[in-house]
């Protein structure tokens, strides 16, 4: 095993300054099976097989069902990505795969398949953190982006403010103490009788209402960049229950608008404050909640008011995809990445600073 890893490391080191670098990347951390092919950090293909319709009937992702469907889809997804890129499997210079964080069974499907491809072709394999992939989606959207900068990470499983020192070094400045923002969106949507996934449903409903309902401001009396969404989520749920128990109608549109306004205001405030503290002129958004129009508008306006540049990926690169994994792998290779051995394992609780 040691000899294998050392041999792969030599091959990976030789790619560091290669003029043309082809990377095949795989992502399977939750309910999207994805494969992308990148050449020199640019996307040649990006195929995503979504399971949203499968899990919608359950009101959320069922891990066992997600794992089975990844197993069924991954071979076809990889073939389609290679075909669309016009490459053969042997044309890949290295492979990249999400090893964490995410659902353990789902991650194992991607990790196992990527290890098999790397072994069969005798090419190096790079392990990529899912959240670092979300951050790297911004390099695809804006090739001139370079560290250092501040990043607001807003997704279904993570919410944090990070200082991206380099392509491979990240410092956490603040993070959620309980629910992630995307998780809170899903739970509030469920309380309002909306289907999964909750984020887009809340945004549509909020567009028909006004943010007139007062909701709590967690941590407002502390000098911190941390978040806590549990109290806001609980306040919405209690509001709905109290109205229903009294036989009163629930102003769903106004409640959705009030929740969205409070959460997006808070996240954008913290992101801009972090950028000013760090002395950087750029703040970027990463993760699925980054597709929210209210969050984008608030980030744009608050950043402009303080003379900051704000960037976010196109909507298709906000949600889970393999192009972002390939982008992070590309910069990792250029910075001297470590090759993985065949003992690479999935890590459901992987930290983005690992």
PDB file of C-alpha atoms in Angstrom, residues 89-324:
ATOM      1  CA  UNK A  89     -11.261   7.143 -19.361  1.00  0.00           C
ATOM      2  CA  UNK A  90      -7.543   6.697 -20.131  1.00  0.00           C
ATOM      3  CA  UNK A  91      -7.304  10.401 -21.046  1.00  0.00           C
ATOM      4  CA  UNK A  92      -7.787  11.413 -17.412  1.00  0.00           C
ATOM      5  CA  UNK A  93      -4.564  12.550 -15.752  1.00  0.00           C
ATOM      6  CA  UNK A  94      -6.054  12.090 -12.294  1.00  0.00           C
ATOM      7  CA  UNK A  95      -9.350  11.543 -10.512  1.00  0.00           C
ATOM      8  CA  UNK A  96     -10.998  13.533  -7.738  1.00  0.00           C
ATOM      9  CA  UNK A  97     -13.793  12.511  -5.385  1.00  0.00           C
ATOM     10  CA  UNK A  98     -15.772  13.951  -2.495  1.00  0.00           C
ATOM     11  CA  UNK A  99     -14.769  11.988   0.618  1.00  0.00           C
ATOM     12  CA  UNK A 100     -16.779  14.101   3.118  1.00  0.00           C
ATOM     13  CA  UNK A 101     -18.750  15.671   4.603  1.00  0.00           C
ATOM     14  CA  UNK A 102     -22.123  14.172   3.812  1.00  0.00           C
ATOM     15  CA  UNK A 103     -24.159  10.989   4.169  1.00  0.00           C
ATOM     16  CA  UNK A 104     -21.803   8.102   4.861  1.00  0.00           C
ATOM     17  CA  UNK A 105     -23.444   5.542   2.570  1.00  0.00           C
ATOM     18  CA  UNK A 106     -23.769   8.047  -0.253  1.00  0.00           C
ATOM     19  CA  UNK A 107     -20.144   9.109   0.074  1.00  0.00           C
ATOM     20  CA  UNK A 108     -18.965   5.507   0.045  1.00  0.00           C
ATOM     21  CA  UNK A 109     -20.506   4.942  -3.385  1.00  0.00           C
ATOM     22  CA  UNK A 110     -18.503   7.780  -4.940  1.00  0.00           C
ATOM     23  CA  UNK A 111     -15.301   6.994  -3.057  1.00  0.00           C
ATOM     24  CA  UNK A 112     -15.436   3.304  -3.987  1.00  0.00           C
ATOM     25  CA  UNK A 113     -16.118   4.024  -7.646  1.00  0.00           C
ATOM     26  CA  UNK A 114     -13.367   6.636  -7.873  1.00  0.00           C
ATOM     27  CA  UNK A 115     -10.849   4.289  -6.253  1.00  0.00           C
ATOM     28  CA  UNK A 116     -11.770   1.601  -8.752  1.00  0.00           C
ATOM     29  CA  UNK A 117     -11.272   4.002 -11.680  1.00  0.00           C
ATOM     30  CA  UNK A 118      -7.933   5.200 -10.334  1.00  0.00           C
ATOM     31  CA  UNK A 119      -6.705   1.651  -9.759  1.00  0.00           C
ATOM     32  CA  UNK A 120      -7.901   0.398 -13.152  1.00  0.00           C
ATOM     33  CA  UNK A 121      -6.188   3.230 -15.041  1.00  0.00           C
ATOM     34  CA  UNK A 122      -3.161   3.478 -12.711  1.00  0.00           C
ATOM     35  CA  UNK A 123      -3.788   7.215 -12.220  1.00  0.00           C
ATOM     36  CA  UNK A 124      -3.616   9.306  -9.015  1.00  0.00           C
ATOM     37  CA  UNK A 125      -6.679  10.000  -6.878  1.00  0.00           C
ATOM     38  CA  UNK A 126      -7.336  13.189  -4.895  1.00  0.00           C
ATOM     39  CA  UNK A 127      -9.780  13.424  -1.985  1.00  0.00           C
ATOM     40  CA  UNK A 128     -11.776  16.665  -1.884  1.00  0.00           C
ATOM     41  CA  UNK A 129     -13.793  18.135   0.963  1.00  0.00           C
ATOM     42  CA  UNK A 130     -17.369  18.849  -0.119  1.00  0.00           C
ATOM     43  CA  UNK A 131     -17.480  22.360   1.359  1.00  0.00           C
ATOM     44  CA  UNK A 132     -14.139  23.305  -0.156  1.00  0.00           C
ATOM     45  CA  UNK A 133     -15.696  22.235  -3.431  1.00  0.00           C
ATOM     46  CA  UNK A 134     -18.580  24.654  -2.924  1.00  0.00           C
ATOM     47  CA  UNK A 135     -16.078  27.459  -2.346  1.00  0.00           C
ATOM     48  CA  UNK A 136     -14.127  26.473  -5.463  1.00  0.00           C
ATOM     49  CA  UNK A 137     -17.266  26.824  -7.598  1.00  0.00           C
ATOM     50  CA  UNK A 138     -16.503  30.542  -7.498  1.00  0.00           C
ATOM     51  CA  UNK A 139     -13.265  29.971  -9.426  1.00  0.00           C
ATOM     52  CA  UNK A 140     -15.324  28.514 -12.252  1.00  0.00           C
ATOM     53  CA  UNK A 141     -17.654  31.504 -12.237  1.00  0.00           C
ATOM     54  CA  UNK A 142     -14.903  34.104 -11.923  1.00  0.00           C
ATOM     55  CA  UNK A 143     -11.460  32.914 -13.128  1.00  0.00           C
ATOM     56  CA  UNK A 144      -9.811  36.130 -11.865  1.00  0.00           C
ATOM     57  CA  UNK A 145     -10.742  35.303  -8.264  1.00  0.00           C
ATOM     58  CA  UNK A 146      -7.682  34.684  -6.100  1.00  0.00           C
ATOM     59  CA  UNK A 147      -7.247  34.245  -2.332  1.00  0.00           C
ATOM     60  CA  UNK A 148      -7.330  35.790   0.162  1.00  0.00           C
ATOM     61  CA  UNK A 149     -11.031  36.553   0.506  1.00  0.00           C
ATOM     62  CA  UNK A 150     -13.963  35.947   2.850  1.00  0.00           C
ATOM     63  CA  UNK A 151     -16.566  33.321   1.986  1.00  0.00           C
ATOM     64  CA  UNK A 152     -20.118  32.903   3.284  1.00  0.00           C
ATOM     65  CA  UNK A 153     -20.895  29.177   3.183  1.00  0.00           C
ATOM     66  CA  UNK A 154     -24.652  28.622   3.213  1.00  0.00           C
ATOM     67  CA  UNK A 155     -25.941  25.135   2.498  1.00  0.00           C
ATOM     68  CA  UNK A 156     -28.258  22.419   3.733  1.00  0.00           C
ATOM     69  CA  UNK A 157     -25.672  20.970   6.075  1.00  0.00           C
ATOM     70  CA  UNK A 158     -23.258  23.826   6.761  1.00  0.00           C
ATOM     71  CA  UNK A 159     -23.302  27.522   7.561  1.00  0.00           C
ATOM     72  CA  UNK A 160     -20.064  29.351   8.235  1.00  0.00           C
ATOM     73  CA  UNK A 161     -17.945  32.398   7.538  1.00  0.00           C
ATOM     74  CA  UNK A 162     -14.500  31.378   6.293  1.00  0.00           C
ATOM     75  CA  UNK A 163     -11.331  33.280   5.532  1.00  0.00           C
ATOM     76  CA  UNK A 164      -9.791  31.644   2.470  1.00  0.00           C
ATOM     77  CA  UNK A 165      -6.072  32.338   2.901  1.00  0.00           C
ATOM     78  CA  UNK A 166      -4.966  30.312  -0.096  1.00  0.00           C
ATOM     79  CA  UNK A 167      -6.317  27.694  -2.469  1.00  0.00           C
ATOM     80  CA  UNK A 168      -5.667  25.046   0.188  1.00  0.00           C
ATOM     81  CA  UNK A 169      -5.789  26.912   3.532  1.00  0.00           C
ATOM     82  CA  UNK A 170      -9.022  27.997   5.239  1.00  0.00           C
ATOM     83  CA  UNK A 171      -9.758  29.594   8.613  1.00  0.00           C
ATOM     84  CA  UNK A 172     -13.246  29.500  10.158  1.00  0.00           C
ATOM     85  CA  UNK A 173     -14.282  32.912  11.510  1.00  0.00           C
ATOM     86  CA  UNK A 174     -17.807  31.974  12.541  1.00  0.00           C
ATOM     87  CA  UNK A 175     -20.249  29.102  12.152  1.00  0.00           C
ATOM     88  CA  UNK A 176     -23.675  27.885  13.153  1.00  0.00           C
ATOM     89  CA  UNK A 177     -24.071  26.619  16.686  1.00  0.00           C
ATOM     90  CA  UNK A 178     -27.016  24.369  15.803  1.00  0.00           C
ATOM     91  CA  UNK A 179     -29.017  24.056  12.555  1.00  0.00           C
ATOM     92  CA  UNK A 180     -27.520  24.971   9.194  1.00  0.00           C
ATOM     93  CA  UNK A 181     -29.457  27.652   7.327  1.00  0.00           C
ATOM     94  CA  UNK A 182     -30.588  25.215   4.633  1.00  0.00           C
ATOM     95  CA  UNK A 183     -31.809  22.821   7.309  1.00  0.00           C
ATOM     96  CA  UNK A 184     -33.802  25.661   8.892  1.00  0.00           C
ATOM     97  CA  UNK A 185     -35.343  26.502   5.507  1.00  0.00           C
ATOM     98  CA  UNK A 186     -36.442  22.876   5.094  1.00  0.00           C
ATOM     99  CA  UNK A 187     -37.984  22.688   8.583  1.00  0.00           C
ATOM    100  CA  UNK A 188     -39.815  25.999   8.219  1.00  0.00           C
ATOM    101  CA  UNK A 189     -41.109  24.898   4.828  1.00  0.00           C
ATOM    102  CA  UNK A 190     -42.452  21.708   6.388  1.00  0.00           C
ATOM    103  CA  UNK A 191     -44.235  23.763   9.086  1.00  0.00           C
ATOM    104  CA  UNK A 192     -45.828  25.848   6.331  1.00  0.00           C
ATOM    105  CA  UNK A 193     -46.975  22.755   4.453  1.00  0.00           C
ATOM    106  CA  UNK A 194     -44.467  23.154   1.632  1.00  0.00           C
ATOM    107  CA  UNK A 195     -42.724  20.236  -0.118  1.00  0.00           C
ATOM    108  CA  UNK A 196     -39.031  19.336  -0.052  1.00  0.00           C
ATOM    109  CA  UNK A 197     -36.624  20.964  -0.787  1.00  0.00           C
ATOM    110  CA  UNK A 198     -37.695  23.906   1.344  1.00  0.00           C
ATOM    111  CA  UNK A 199     -35.397  26.679   0.131  1.00  0.00           C
ATOM    112  CA  UNK A 200     -36.916  27.297  -3.322  1.00  0.00           C
ATOM    113  CA  UNK A 201     -40.431  26.808  -1.918  1.00  0.00           C
ATOM    114  CA  UNK A 202     -39.891  29.415   0.821  1.00  0.00           C
ATOM    115  CA  UNK A 203     -38.491  31.858  -1.720  1.00  0.00           C
ATOM    116  CA  UNK A 204     -41.507  31.469  -4.029  1.00  0.00           C
ATOM    117  CA  UNK A 205     -43.985  31.886  -1.187  1.00  0.00           C
ATOM    118  CA  UNK A 206     -42.086  34.839   0.292  1.00  0.00           C
ATOM    119  CA  UNK A 207     -42.325  36.687  -3.022  1.00  0.00           C
ATOM    120  CA  UNK A 208     -46.091  36.923  -2.410  1.00  0.00           C
ATOM    121  CA  UNK A 209     -45.787  38.327   1.116  1.00  0.00           C
ATOM    122  CA  UNK A 210     -44.162  41.042   3.204  1.00  0.00           C
ATOM    123  CA  UNK A 211     -41.705  40.666   6.121  1.00  0.00           C
ATOM    124  CA  UNK A 212     -44.094  42.115   8.699  1.00  0.00           C
ATOM    125  CA  UNK A 213     -43.897  39.420  11.401  1.00  0.00           C
ATOM    126  CA  UNK A 214     -41.335  39.968  14.167  1.00  0.00           C
ATOM    127  CA  UNK A 215     -38.960  37.053  14.664  1.00  0.00           C
ATOM    128  CA  UNK A 216     -36.098  36.702  17.187  1.00  0.00           C
ATOM    129  CA  UNK A 217     -32.555  37.941  16.547  1.00  0.00           C
ATOM    130  CA  UNK A 218     -30.273  35.250  18.014  1.00  0.00           C
ATOM    131  CA  UNK A 219     -26.828  36.335  19.233  1.00  0.00           C
ATOM    132  CA  UNK A 220     -27.650  39.987  18.420  1.00  0.00           C
ATOM    133  CA  UNK A 221     -26.133  41.105  21.732  1.00  0.00           C
ATOM    134  CA  UNK A 222     -22.774  39.369  21.145  1.00  0.00           C
ATOM    135  CA  UNK A 223     -19.766  40.456  19.124  1.00  0.00           C
ATOM    136  CA  UNK A 224     -19.570  37.258  17.101  1.00  0.00           C
ATOM    137  CA  UNK A 225     -19.720  36.006  13.539  1.00  0.00           C
ATOM    138  CA  UNK A 226     -21.446  32.800  14.671  1.00  0.00           C
ATOM    139  CA  UNK A 227     -25.004  31.843  13.768  1.00  0.00           C
ATOM    140  CA  UNK A 228     -27.883  30.092  15.512  1.00  0.00           C
ATOM    141  CA  UNK A 229     -30.940  29.234  13.433  1.00  0.00           C
ATOM    142  CA  UNK A 230     -32.741  26.962  15.887  1.00  0.00           C
ATOM    143  CA  UNK A 231     -34.509  29.822  17.674  1.00  0.00           C
ATOM    144  CA  UNK A 232     -35.808  31.411  14.470  1.00  0.00           C
ATOM    145  CA  UNK A 233     -37.013  28.043  13.195  1.00  0.00           C
ATOM    146  CA  UNK A 234     -38.757  27.271  16.490  1.00  0.00           C
ATOM    147  CA  UNK A 235     -40.378  30.718  16.574  1.00  0.00           C
ATOM    148  CA  UNK A 236     -41.929  30.106  13.146  1.00  0.00           C
ATOM    149  CA  UNK A 237     -43.179  26.649  14.124  1.00  0.00           C
ATOM    150  CA  UNK A 238     -44.684  27.972  17.380  1.00  0.00           C
ATOM    151  CA  UNK A 239     -46.315  30.858  15.533  1.00  0.00           C
ATOM    152  CA  UNK A 240     -48.015  28.435  13.149  1.00  0.00           C
ATOM    153  CA  UNK A 241     -49.179  26.138  15.972  1.00  0.00           C
ATOM    154  CA  UNK A 242     -50.533  28.997  18.087  1.00  0.00           C
ATOM    155  CA  UNK A 243     -52.539  30.379  15.178  1.00  0.00           C
ATOM    156  CA  UNK A 244     -53.913  26.963  14.296  1.00  0.00           C
ATOM    157  CA  UNK A 245     -54.873  26.198  17.918  1.00  0.00           C
ATOM    158  CA  UNK A 246     -56.815  29.470  18.089  1.00  0.00           C
ATOM    159  CA  UNK A 247     -58.544  28.755  14.809  1.00  0.00           C
ATOM    160  CA  UNK A 248     -56.852  31.701  13.124  1.00  0.00           C
ATOM    161  CA  UNK A 249     -55.525  31.683   9.548  1.00  0.00           C
ATOM    162  CA  UNK A 250     -51.768  31.462   9.150  1.00  0.00           C
ATOM    163  CA  UNK A 251     -50.349  34.294   6.986  1.00  0.00           C
ATOM    164  CA  UNK A 252     -48.022  31.882   5.225  1.00  0.00           C
ATOM    165  CA  UNK A 253     -46.738  34.371   2.655  1.00  0.00           C
ATOM    166  CA  UNK A 254     -45.832  37.012   5.259  1.00  0.00           C
ATOM    167  CA  UNK A 255     -44.330  34.408   7.578  1.00  0.00           C
ATOM    168  CA  UNK A 256     -42.143  33.007   4.782  1.00  0.00           C
ATOM    169  CA  UNK A 257     -41.053  36.528   3.830  1.00  0.00           C
ATOM    170  CA  UNK A 258     -40.267  37.403   7.463  1.00  0.00           C
ATOM    171  CA  UNK A 259     -38.211  34.258   7.992  1.00  0.00           C
ATOM    172  CA  UNK A 260     -36.287  34.698   4.756  1.00  0.00           C
ATOM    173  CA  UNK A 261     -35.660  38.381   5.469  1.00  0.00           C
ATOM    174  CA  UNK A 262     -34.307  37.724   8.965  1.00  0.00           C
ATOM    175  CA  UNK A 263     -31.993  34.891   7.891  1.00  0.00           C
ATOM    176  CA  UNK A 264     -30.636  36.599   4.773  1.00  0.00           C
ATOM    177  CA  UNK A 265     -30.139  39.915   6.575  1.00  0.00           C
ATOM    178  CA  UNK A 266     -28.136  38.184   9.291  1.00  0.00           C
ATOM    179  CA  UNK A 267     -25.953  36.139   6.953  1.00  0.00           C
ATOM    180  CA  UNK A 268     -25.145  39.089   4.700  1.00  0.00           C
ATOM    181  CA  UNK A 269     -24.364  41.322   7.695  1.00  0.00           C
ATOM    182  CA  UNK A 270     -21.913  38.779   9.119  1.00  0.00           C
ATOM    183  CA  UNK A 271     -20.239  38.183   5.759  1.00  0.00           C
ATOM    184  CA  UNK A 272     -19.619  41.882   5.147  1.00  0.00           C
ATOM    185  CA  UNK A 273     -18.431  42.447   8.747  1.00  0.00           C
ATOM    186  CA  UNK A 274     -15.992  39.563   8.348  1.00  0.00           C
ATOM    187  CA  UNK A 275     -14.559  41.000   5.126  1.00  0.00           C
ATOM    188  CA  UNK A 276     -14.036  44.384   6.773  1.00  0.00           C
ATOM    189  CA  UNK A 277     -12.362  42.776   9.789  1.00  0.00           C
ATOM    190  CA  UNK A 278     -10.006  40.759   7.616  1.00  0.00           C
ATOM    191  CA  UNK A 279      -9.145  43.727   5.430  1.00  0.00           C
ATOM    192  CA  UNK A 280     -10.122  42.009   2.179  1.00  0.00           C
ATOM    193  CA  UNK A 281     -12.062  43.698  -0.601  1.00  0.00           C
ATOM    194  CA  UNK A 282     -13.789  40.519  -1.795  1.00  0.00           C
ATOM    195  CA  UNK A 283     -16.543  38.394  -0.284  1.00  0.00           C
ATOM    196  CA  UNK A 284     -17.975  35.333  -2.037  1.00  0.00           C
ATOM    197  CA  UNK A 285     -20.984  33.088  -1.460  1.00  0.00           C
ATOM    198  CA  UNK A 286     -20.944  29.282  -1.616  1.00  0.00           C
ATOM    199  CA  UNK A 287     -23.526  26.548  -1.154  1.00  0.00           C
ATOM    200  CA  UNK A 288     -27.097  25.797  -2.151  1.00  0.00           C
ATOM    201  CA  UNK A 289     -28.674  28.646  -0.169  1.00  0.00           C
ATOM    202  CA  UNK A 290     -26.431  30.949  -2.204  1.00  0.00           C
ATOM    203  CA  UNK A 291     -29.026  30.543  -4.968  1.00  0.00           C
ATOM    204  CA  UNK A 292     -31.556  32.503  -2.893  1.00  0.00           C
ATOM    205  CA  UNK A 293     -32.387  35.779  -4.634  1.00  0.00           C
ATOM    206  CA  UNK A 294     -32.947  37.744  -1.432  1.00  0.00           C
ATOM    207  CA  UNK A 295     -29.562  36.681  -0.064  1.00  0.00           C
ATOM    208  CA  UNK A 296     -27.839  37.649  -3.316  1.00  0.00           C
ATOM    209  CA  UNK A 297     -29.528  41.045  -3.374  1.00  0.00           C
ATOM    210  CA  UNK A 298     -28.628  41.807   0.229  1.00  0.00           C
ATOM    211  CA  UNK A 299     -25.034  40.687  -0.296  1.00  0.00           C
ATOM    212  CA  UNK A 300     -24.772  42.865  -3.387  1.00  0.00           C
ATOM    213  CA  UNK A 301     -26.218  45.963  -1.722  1.00  0.00           C
ATOM    214  CA  UNK A 302     -24.333  45.660   1.575  1.00  0.00           C
ATOM    215  CA  UNK A 303     -21.030  44.934  -0.157  1.00  0.00           C
ATOM    216  CA  UNK A 304     -21.442  47.849  -2.551  1.00  0.00           C
ATOM    217  CA  UNK A 305     -22.201  50.199   0.354  1.00  0.00           C
ATOM    218  CA  UNK A 306     -18.841  49.300   1.919  1.00  0.00           C
ATOM    219  CA  UNK A 307     -16.826  49.282  -1.299  1.00  0.00           C
ATOM    220  CA  UNK A 308     -16.523  45.501  -1.465  1.00  0.00           C
ATOM    221  CA  UNK A 309     -16.750  43.129  -4.406  1.00  0.00           C
ATOM    222  CA  UNK A 310     -19.224  40.271  -4.004  1.00  0.00           C
ATOM    223  CA  UNK A 311     -19.198  37.109  -6.127  1.00  0.00           C
ATOM    224  CA  UNK A 312     -21.427  34.048  -6.284  1.00  0.00           C
ATOM    225  CA  UNK A 313     -21.611  31.085  -8.672  1.00  0.00           C
ATOM    226  CA  UNK A 314     -24.376  30.701 -11.262  1.00  0.00           C
ATOM    227  CA  UNK A 315     -27.412  28.867  -9.911  1.00  0.00           C
ATOM    228  CA  UNK A 316     -26.354  25.551 -11.450  1.00  0.00           C
ATOM    229  CA  UNK A 317     -23.089  25.580  -9.513  1.00  0.00           C
ATOM    230  CA  UNK A 318     -24.646  26.519  -6.162  1.00  0.00           C
ATOM    231  CA  UNK A 319     -26.225  23.133  -5.603  1.00  0.00           C
ATOM    232  CA  UNK A 320     -24.177  19.917  -5.413  1.00  0.00           C
ATOM    233  CA  UNK A 321     -22.203  19.116  -8.571  1.00  0.00           C
ATOM    234  CA  UNK A 322     -18.904  17.548  -9.557  1.00  0.00           C
ATOM    235  CA  UNK A 323     -17.483  20.543 -11.434  1.00  0.00           C
ATOM    236  CA  UNK A 324     -16.815  22.276  -8.119  1.00  0.00           C
TER     237      UNK A 324
END
